[in-house]
JSON list of C-alpha atoms in Angstrom, two decimals:
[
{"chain": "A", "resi": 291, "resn": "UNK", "atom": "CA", "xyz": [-26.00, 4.48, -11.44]},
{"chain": "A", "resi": 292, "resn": "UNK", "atom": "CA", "xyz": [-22.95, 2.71, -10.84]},
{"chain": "A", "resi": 293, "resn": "UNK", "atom": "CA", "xyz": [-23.71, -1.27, -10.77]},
{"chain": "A", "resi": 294, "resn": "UNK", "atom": "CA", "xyz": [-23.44, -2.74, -7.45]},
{"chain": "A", "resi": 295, "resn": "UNK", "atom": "CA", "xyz": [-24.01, -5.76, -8.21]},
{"chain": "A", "resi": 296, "resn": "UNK", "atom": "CA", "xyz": [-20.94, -6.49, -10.55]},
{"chain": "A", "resi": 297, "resn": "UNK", "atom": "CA", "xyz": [-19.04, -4.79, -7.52]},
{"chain": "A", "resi": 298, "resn": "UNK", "atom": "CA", "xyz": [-20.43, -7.13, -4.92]},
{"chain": "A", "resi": 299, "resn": "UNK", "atom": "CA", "xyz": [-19.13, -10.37, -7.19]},
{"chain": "A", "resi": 300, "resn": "UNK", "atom": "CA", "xyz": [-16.05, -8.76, -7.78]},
{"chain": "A", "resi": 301, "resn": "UNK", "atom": "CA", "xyz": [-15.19, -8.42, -3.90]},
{"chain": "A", "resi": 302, "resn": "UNK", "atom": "CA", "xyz": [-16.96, -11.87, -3.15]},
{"chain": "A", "resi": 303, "resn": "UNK", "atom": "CA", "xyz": [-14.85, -13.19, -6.12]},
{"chain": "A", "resi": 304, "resn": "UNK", "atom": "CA", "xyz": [-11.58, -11.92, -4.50]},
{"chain": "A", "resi": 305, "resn": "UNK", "atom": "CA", "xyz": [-12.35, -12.98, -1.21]},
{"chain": "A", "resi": 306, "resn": "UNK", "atom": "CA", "xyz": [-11.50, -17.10, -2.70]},
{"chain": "A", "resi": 307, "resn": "UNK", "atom": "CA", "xyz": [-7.78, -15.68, -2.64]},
{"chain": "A", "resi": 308, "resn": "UNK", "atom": "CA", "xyz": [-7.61, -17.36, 0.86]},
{"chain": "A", "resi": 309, "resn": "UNK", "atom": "CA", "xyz": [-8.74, -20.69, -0.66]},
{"chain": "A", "resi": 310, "resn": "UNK", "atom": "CA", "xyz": [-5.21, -20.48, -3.10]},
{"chain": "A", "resi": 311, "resn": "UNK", "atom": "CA", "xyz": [-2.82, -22.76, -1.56]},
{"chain": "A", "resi": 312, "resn": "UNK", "atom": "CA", "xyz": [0.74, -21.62, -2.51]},
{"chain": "A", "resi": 313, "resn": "UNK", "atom": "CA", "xyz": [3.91, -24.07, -2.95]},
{"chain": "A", "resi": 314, "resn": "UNK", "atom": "CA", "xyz": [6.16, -22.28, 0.27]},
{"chain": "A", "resi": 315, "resn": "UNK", "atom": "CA", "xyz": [4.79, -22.80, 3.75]},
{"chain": "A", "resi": 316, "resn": "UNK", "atom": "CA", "xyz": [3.22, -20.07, 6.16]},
{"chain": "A", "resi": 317, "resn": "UNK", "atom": "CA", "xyz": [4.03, -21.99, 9.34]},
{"chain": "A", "resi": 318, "resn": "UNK", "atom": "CA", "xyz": [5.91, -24.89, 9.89]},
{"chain": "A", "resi": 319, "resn": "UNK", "atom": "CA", "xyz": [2.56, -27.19, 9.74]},
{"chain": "A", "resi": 320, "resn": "UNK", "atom": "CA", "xyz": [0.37, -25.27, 6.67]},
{"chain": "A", "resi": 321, "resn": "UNK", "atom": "CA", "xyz": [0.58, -23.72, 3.53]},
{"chain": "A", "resi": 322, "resn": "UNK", "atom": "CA", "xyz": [0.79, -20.04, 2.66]},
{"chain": "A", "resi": 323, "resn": "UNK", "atom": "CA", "xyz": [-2.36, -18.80, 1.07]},
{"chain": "A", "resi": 324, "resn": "UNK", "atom": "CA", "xyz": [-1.85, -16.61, -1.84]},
{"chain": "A", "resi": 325, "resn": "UNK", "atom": "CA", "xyz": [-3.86, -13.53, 0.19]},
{"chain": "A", "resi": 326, "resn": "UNK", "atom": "CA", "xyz": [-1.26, -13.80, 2.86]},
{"chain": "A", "resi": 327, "resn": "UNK", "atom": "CA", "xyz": [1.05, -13.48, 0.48]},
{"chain": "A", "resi": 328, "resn": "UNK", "atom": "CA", "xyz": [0.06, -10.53, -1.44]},
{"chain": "A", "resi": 329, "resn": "UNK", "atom": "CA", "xyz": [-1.00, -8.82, 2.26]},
{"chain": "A", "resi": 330, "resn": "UNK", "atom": "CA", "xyz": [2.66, -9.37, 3.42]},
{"chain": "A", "resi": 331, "resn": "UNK", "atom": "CA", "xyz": [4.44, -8.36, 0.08]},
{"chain": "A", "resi": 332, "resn": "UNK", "atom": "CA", "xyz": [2.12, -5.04, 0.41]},
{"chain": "A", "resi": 333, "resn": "UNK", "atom": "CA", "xyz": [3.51, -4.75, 4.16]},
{"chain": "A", "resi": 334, "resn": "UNK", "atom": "CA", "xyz": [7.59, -5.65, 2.75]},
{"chain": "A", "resi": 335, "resn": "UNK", "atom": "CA", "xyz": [7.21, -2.83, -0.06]},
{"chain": "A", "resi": 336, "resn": "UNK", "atom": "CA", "xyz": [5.69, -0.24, 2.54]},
{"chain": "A", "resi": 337, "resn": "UNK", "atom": "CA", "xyz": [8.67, -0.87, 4.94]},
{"chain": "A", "resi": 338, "resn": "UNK", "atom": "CA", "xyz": [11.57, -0.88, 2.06]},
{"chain": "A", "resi": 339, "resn": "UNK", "atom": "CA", "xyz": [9.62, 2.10, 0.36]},
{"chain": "A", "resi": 340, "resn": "UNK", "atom": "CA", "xyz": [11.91, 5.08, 1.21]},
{"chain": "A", "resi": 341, "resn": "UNK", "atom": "CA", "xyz": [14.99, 2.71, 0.77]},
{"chain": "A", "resi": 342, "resn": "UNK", "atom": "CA", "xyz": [13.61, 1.96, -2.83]},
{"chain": "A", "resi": 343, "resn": "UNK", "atom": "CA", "xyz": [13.62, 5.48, -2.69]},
{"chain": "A", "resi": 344, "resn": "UNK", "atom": "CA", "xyz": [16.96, 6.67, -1.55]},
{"chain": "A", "resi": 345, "resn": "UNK", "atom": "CA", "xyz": [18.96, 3.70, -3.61]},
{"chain": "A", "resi": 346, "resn": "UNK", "atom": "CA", "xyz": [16.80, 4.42, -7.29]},
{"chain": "A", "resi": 347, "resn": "UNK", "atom": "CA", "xyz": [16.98, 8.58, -6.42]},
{"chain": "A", "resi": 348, "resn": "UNK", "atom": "CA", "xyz": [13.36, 8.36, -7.71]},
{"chain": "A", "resi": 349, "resn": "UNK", "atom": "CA", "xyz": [10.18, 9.35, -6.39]},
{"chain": "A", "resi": 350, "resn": "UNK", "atom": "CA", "xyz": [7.79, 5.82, -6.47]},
{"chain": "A", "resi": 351, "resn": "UNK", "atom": "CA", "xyz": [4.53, 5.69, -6.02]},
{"chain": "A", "resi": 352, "resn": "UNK", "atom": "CA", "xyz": [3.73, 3.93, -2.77]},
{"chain": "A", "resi": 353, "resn": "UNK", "atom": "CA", "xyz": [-0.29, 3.48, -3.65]},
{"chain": "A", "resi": 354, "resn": "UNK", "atom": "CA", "xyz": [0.65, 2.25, -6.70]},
{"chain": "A", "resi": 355, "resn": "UNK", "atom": "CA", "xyz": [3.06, -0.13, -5.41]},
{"chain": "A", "resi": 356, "resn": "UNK", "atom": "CA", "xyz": [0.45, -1.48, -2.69]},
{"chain": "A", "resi": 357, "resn": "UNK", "atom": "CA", "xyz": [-1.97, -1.97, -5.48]},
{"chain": "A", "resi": 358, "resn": "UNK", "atom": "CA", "xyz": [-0.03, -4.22, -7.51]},
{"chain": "A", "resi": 359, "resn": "UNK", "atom": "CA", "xyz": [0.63, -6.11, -4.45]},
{"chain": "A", "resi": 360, "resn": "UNK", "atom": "CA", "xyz": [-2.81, -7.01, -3.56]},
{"chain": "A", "resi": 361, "resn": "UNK", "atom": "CA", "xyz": [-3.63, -7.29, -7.20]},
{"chain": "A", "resi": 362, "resn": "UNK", "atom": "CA", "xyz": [-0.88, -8.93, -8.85]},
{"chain": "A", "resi": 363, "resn": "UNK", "atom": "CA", "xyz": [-1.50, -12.80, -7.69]},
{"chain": "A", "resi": 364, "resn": "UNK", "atom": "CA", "xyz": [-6.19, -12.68, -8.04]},
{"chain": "A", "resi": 365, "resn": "UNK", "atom": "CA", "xyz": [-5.97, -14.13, -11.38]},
{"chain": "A", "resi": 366, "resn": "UNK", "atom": "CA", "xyz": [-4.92, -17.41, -9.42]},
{"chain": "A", "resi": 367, "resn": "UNK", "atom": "CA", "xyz": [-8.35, -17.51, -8.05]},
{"chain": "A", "resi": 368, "resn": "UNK", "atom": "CA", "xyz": [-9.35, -19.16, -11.50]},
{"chain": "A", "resi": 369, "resn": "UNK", "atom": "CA", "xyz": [-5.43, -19.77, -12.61]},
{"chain": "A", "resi": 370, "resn": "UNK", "atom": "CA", "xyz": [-3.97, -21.63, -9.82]},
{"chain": "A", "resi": 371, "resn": "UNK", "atom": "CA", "xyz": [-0.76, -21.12, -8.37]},
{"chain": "A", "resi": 372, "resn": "UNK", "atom": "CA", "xyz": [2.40, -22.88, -10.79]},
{"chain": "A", "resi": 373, "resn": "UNK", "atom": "CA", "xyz": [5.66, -23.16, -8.36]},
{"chain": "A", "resi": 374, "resn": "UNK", "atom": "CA", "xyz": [8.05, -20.54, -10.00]},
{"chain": "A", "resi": 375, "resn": "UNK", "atom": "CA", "xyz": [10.56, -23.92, -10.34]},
{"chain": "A", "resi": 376, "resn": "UNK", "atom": "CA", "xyz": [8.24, -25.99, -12.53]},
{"chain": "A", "resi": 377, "resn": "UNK", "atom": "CA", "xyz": [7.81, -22.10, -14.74]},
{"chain": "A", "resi": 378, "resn": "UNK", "atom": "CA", "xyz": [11.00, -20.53, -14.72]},
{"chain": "A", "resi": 379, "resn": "UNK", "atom": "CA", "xyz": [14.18, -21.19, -16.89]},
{"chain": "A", "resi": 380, "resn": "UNK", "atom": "CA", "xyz": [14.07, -22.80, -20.93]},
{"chain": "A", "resi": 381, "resn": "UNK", "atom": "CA", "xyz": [12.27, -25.85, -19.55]},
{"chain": "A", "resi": 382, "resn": "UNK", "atom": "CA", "xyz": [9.65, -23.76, -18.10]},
{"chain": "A", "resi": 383, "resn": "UNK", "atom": "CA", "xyz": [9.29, -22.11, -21.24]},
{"chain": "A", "resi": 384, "resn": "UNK", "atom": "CA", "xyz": [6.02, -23.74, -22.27]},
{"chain": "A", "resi": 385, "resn": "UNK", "atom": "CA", "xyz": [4.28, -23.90, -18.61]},
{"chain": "A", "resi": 386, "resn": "UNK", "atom": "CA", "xyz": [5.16, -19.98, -18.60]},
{"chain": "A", "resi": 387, "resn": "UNK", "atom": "CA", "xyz": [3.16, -19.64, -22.08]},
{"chain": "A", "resi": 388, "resn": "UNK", "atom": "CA", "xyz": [0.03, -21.31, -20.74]},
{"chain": "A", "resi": 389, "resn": "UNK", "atom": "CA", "xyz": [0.26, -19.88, -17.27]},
{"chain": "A", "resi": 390, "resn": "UNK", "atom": "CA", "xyz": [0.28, -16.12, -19.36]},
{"chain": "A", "resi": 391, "resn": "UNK", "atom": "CA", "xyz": [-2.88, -17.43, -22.13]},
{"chain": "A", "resi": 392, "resn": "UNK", "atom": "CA", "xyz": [-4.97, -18.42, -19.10]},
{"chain": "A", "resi": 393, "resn": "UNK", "atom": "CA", "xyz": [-4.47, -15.17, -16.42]},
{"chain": "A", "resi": 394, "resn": "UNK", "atom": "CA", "xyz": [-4.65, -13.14, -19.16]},
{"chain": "A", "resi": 395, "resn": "UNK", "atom": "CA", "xyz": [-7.89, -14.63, -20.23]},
{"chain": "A", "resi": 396, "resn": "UNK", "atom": "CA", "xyz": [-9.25, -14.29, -16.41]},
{"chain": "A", "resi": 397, "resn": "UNK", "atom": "CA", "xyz": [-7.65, -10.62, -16.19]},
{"chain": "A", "resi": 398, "resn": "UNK", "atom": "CA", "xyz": [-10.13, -9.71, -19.08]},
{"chain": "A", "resi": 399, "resn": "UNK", "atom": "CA", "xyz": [-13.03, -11.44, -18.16]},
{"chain": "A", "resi": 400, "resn": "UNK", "atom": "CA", "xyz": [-13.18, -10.39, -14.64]},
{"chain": "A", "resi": 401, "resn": "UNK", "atom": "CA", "xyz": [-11.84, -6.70, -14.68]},
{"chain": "A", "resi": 402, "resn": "UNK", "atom": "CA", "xyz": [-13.92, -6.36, -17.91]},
{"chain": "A", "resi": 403, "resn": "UNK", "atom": "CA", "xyz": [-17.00, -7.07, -15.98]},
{"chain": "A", "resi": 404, "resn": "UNK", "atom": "CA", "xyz": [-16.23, -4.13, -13.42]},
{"chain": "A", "resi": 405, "resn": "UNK", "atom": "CA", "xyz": [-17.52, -0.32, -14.43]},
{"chain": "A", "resi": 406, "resn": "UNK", "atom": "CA", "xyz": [-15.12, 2.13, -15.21]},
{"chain": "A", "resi": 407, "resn": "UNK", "atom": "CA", "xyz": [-12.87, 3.89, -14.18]},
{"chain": "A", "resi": 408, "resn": "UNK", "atom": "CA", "xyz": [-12.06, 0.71, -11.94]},
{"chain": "A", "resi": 409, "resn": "UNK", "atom": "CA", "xyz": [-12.32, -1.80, -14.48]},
{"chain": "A", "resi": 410, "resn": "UNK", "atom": "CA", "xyz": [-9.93, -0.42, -16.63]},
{"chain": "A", "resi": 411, "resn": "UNK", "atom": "CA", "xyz": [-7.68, 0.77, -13.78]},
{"chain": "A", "resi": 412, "resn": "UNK", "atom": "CA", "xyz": [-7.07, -2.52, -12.51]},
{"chain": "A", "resi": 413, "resn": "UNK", "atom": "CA", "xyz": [-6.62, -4.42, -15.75]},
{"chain": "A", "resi": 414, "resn": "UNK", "atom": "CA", "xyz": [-3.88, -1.84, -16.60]},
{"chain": "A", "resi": 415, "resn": "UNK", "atom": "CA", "xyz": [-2.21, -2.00, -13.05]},
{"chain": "A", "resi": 416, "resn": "UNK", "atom": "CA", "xyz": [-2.20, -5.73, -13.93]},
{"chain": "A", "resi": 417, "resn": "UNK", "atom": "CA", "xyz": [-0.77, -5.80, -17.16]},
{"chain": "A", "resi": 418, "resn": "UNK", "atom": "CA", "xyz": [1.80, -2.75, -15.81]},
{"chain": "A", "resi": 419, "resn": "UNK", "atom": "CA", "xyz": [3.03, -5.57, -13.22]},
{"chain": "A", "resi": 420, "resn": "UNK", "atom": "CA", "xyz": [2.68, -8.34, -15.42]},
{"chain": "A", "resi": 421, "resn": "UNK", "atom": "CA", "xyz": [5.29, -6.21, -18.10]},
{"chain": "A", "resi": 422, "resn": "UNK", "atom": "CA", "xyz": [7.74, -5.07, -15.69]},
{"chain": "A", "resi": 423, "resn": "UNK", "atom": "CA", "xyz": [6.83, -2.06, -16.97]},
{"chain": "A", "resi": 424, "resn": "UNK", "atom": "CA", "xyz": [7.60, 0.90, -14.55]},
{"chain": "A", "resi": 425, "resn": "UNK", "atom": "CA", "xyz": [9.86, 1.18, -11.81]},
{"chain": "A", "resi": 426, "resn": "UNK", "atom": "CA", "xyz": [7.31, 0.58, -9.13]},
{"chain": "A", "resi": 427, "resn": "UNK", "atom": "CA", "xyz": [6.22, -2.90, -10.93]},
{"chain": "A", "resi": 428, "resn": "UNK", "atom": "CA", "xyz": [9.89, -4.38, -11.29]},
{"chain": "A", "resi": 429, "resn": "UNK", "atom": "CA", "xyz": [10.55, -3.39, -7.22]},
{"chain": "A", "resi": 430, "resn": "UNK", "atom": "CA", "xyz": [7.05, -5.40, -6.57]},
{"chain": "A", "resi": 431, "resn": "UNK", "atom": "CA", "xyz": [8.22, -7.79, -8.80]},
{"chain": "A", "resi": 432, "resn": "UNK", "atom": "CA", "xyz": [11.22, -8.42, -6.91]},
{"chain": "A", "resi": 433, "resn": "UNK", "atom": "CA", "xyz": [9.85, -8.46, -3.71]},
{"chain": "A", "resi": 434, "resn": "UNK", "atom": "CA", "xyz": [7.46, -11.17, -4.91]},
{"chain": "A", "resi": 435, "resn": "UNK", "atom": "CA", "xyz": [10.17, -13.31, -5.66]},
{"chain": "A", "resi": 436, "resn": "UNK", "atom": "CA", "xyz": [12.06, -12.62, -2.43]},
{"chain": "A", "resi": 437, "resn": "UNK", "atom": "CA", "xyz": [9.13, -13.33, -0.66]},
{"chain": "A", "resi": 438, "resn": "UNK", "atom": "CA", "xyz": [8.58, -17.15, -0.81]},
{"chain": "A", "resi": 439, "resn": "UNK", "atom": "CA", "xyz": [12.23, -17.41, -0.18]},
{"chain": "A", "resi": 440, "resn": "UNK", "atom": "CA", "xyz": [11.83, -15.58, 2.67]},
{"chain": "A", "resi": 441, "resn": "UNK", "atom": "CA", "xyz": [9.18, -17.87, 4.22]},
{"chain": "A", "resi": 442, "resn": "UNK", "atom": "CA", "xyz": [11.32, -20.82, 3.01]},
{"chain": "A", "resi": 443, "resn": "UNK", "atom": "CA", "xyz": [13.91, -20.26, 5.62]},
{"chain": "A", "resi": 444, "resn": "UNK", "atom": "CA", "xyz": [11.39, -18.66, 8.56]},
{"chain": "A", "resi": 445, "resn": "UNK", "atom": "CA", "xyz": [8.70, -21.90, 8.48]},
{"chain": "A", "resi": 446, "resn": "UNK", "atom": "CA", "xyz": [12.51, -23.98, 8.04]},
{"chain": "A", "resi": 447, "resn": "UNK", "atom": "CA", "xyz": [10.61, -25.65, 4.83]},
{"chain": "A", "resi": 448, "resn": "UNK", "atom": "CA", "xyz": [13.97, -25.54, 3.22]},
{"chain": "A", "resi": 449, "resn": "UNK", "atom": "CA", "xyz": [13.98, -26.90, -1.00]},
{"chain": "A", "resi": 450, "resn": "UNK", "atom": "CA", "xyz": [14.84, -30.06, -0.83]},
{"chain": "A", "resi": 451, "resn": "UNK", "atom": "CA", "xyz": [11.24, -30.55, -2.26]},
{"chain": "A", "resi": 452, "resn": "UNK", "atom": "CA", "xyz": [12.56, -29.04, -5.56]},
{"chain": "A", "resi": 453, "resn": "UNK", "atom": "CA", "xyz": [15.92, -30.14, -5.18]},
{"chain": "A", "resi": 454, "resn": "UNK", "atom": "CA", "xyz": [17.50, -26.55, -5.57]},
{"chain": "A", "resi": 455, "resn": "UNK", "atom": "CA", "xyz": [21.18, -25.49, -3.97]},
{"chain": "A", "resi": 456, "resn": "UNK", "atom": "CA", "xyz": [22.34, -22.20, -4.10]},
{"chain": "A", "resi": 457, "resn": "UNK", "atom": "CA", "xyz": [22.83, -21.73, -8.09]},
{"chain": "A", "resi": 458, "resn": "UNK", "atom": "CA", "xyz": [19.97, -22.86, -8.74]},
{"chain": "A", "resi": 459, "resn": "UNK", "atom": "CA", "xyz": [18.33, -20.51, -6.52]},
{"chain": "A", "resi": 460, "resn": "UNK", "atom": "CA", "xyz": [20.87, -17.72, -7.20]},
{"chain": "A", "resi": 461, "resn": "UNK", "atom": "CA", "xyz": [19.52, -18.21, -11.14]},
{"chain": "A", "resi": 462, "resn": "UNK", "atom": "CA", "xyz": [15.60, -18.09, -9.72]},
{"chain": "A", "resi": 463, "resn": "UNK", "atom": "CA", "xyz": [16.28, -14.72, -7.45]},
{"chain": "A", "resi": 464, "resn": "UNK", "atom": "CA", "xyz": [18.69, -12.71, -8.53]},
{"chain": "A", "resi": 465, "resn": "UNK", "atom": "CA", "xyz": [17.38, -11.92, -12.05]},
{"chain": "A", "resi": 466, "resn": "UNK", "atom": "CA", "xyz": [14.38, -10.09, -10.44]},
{"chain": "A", "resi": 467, "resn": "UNK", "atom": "CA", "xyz": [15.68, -8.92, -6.60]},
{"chain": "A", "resi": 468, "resn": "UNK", "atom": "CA", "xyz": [18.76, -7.27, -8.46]},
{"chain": "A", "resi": 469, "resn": "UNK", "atom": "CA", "xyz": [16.59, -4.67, -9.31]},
{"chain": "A", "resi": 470, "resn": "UNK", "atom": "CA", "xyz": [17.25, -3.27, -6.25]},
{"chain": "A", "resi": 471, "resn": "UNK", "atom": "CA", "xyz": [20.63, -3.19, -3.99]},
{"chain": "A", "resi": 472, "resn": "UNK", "atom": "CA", "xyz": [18.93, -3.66, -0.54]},
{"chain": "A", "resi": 473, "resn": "UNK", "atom": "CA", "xyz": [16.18, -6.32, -1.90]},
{"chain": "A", "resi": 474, "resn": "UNK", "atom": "CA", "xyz": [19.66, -8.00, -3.40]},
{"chain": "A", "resi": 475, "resn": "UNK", "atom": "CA", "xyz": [21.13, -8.20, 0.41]},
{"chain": "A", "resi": 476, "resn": "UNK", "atom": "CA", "xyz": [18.07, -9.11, 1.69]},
{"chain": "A", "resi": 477, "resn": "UNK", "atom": "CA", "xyz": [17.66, -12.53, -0.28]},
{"chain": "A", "resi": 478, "resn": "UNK", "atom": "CA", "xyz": [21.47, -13.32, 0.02]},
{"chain": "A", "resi": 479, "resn": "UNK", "atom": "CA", "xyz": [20.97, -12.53, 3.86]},
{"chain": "A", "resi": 480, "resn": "UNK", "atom": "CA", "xyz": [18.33, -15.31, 3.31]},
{"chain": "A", "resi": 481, "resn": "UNK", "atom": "CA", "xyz": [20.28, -17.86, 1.29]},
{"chain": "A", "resi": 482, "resn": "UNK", "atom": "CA", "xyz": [23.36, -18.17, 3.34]},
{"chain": "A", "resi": 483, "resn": "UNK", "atom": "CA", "xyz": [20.96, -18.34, 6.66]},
{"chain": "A", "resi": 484, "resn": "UNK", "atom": "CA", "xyz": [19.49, -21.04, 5.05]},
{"chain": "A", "resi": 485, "resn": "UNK", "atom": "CA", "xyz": [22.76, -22.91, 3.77]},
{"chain": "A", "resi": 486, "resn": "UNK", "atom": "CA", "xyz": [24.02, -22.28, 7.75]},
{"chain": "A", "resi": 487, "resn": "UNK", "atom": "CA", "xyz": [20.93, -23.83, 8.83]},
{"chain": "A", "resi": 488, "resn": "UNK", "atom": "CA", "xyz": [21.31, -26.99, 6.74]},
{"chain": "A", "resi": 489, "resn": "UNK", "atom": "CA", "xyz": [18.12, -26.13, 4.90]},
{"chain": "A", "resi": 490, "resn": "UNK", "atom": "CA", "xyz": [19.83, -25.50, 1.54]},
{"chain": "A", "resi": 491, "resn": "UNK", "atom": "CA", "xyz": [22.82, -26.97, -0.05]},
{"chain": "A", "resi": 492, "resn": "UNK", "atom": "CA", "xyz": [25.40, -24.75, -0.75]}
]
């Protein structure tokens, strides 16, 4: 009999995602949560999904895709959400290594608790995203990085709360939204709107 109860905490569990304040804004008054962000990189990849196609001349796994969107980010339920400037680059080298012990640790103990197949199934769809390690995973993983840029420029938050201009931005985006030719326009469609706005240096 398949064990409701560890099912019921695992959706109660998830449903704290709204309660994870993230570092970009959703509006120009409040914070994104990390839910809405996960919900609206599942929407971007669903809408760029046939140009992911036509541009990589592979067949990708839409499902798939949405999955790691709404699962990649749960961890910070327990993990908290690190700004991607304070974690990136050789002086984020350290920060990166404890952000990875602790989600991993989470990962385990709360997809470990689930029966299988799903247990299993979403600690490897996890890990797969967390790897870079199939097509699908590096597009997500690129549109997770576009993302916060994204609502950077729409809430007109700007970065002069991380003191970024365009290189240093450039060197924070492009390693991962290269991955793809239209997510690469997208995010310098974003950076010089935002420069012409005043809202990043150039």
């Amino acid at each position: 009999m398949t064990d409701t109860r560890a099912l019921f905490d695992f959706i109660s569990w998830t449903a704290r995602l709204r309660e994870v304040e993230r570092h970009n804004r959703a509006t120009a008054t409040r914070p994104e949560s990390v839910a809405e962000h996960s919900w609206h990189l599942a929407m971007v990849c669903w809408v760029l999904h046939s140009e992911f196609e036509r541009e990589s001349g592979l067949r990708l796994d839409l499902a798939r895709m949405l999955k790691l969107c709404l699962l990649h980010d749960v961890v910070e339920i327990e993990a908290g959400d690190p700004s991607a400037w304070h974690t990136d680059g050789d002086a984020g080298a350290e920060a990166r290594v404890r952000k990875a012990r602790t989600e991993e640790t989470v990962a385990r103990e709360r997809f470990g608790a689930l029966p299988a197949p799903l247990g299993p199934e979403l600690l490897a769809l996890w890990q797969e995203y967390e790897e870079a390690a199939s097509p699908e995973a590096r597009l997500v993983r690129g549109v997770d990085r576009l993302n916060p840029a994204l609502m950077r420029l729409l809430t007109g938050q700007g970065w002069s709360d991380v003191h970024a201009d365009t290189a240093a931005l450039d060197a924070l985006q492009l390693p991962r939204v290269s991955v793809s030719p239209v997510l690469t326009a997208l995010y310098e469609e974003v950076r010089d709107a935002a420069v012409a706005r005043g809202l990043l240096r150039p």
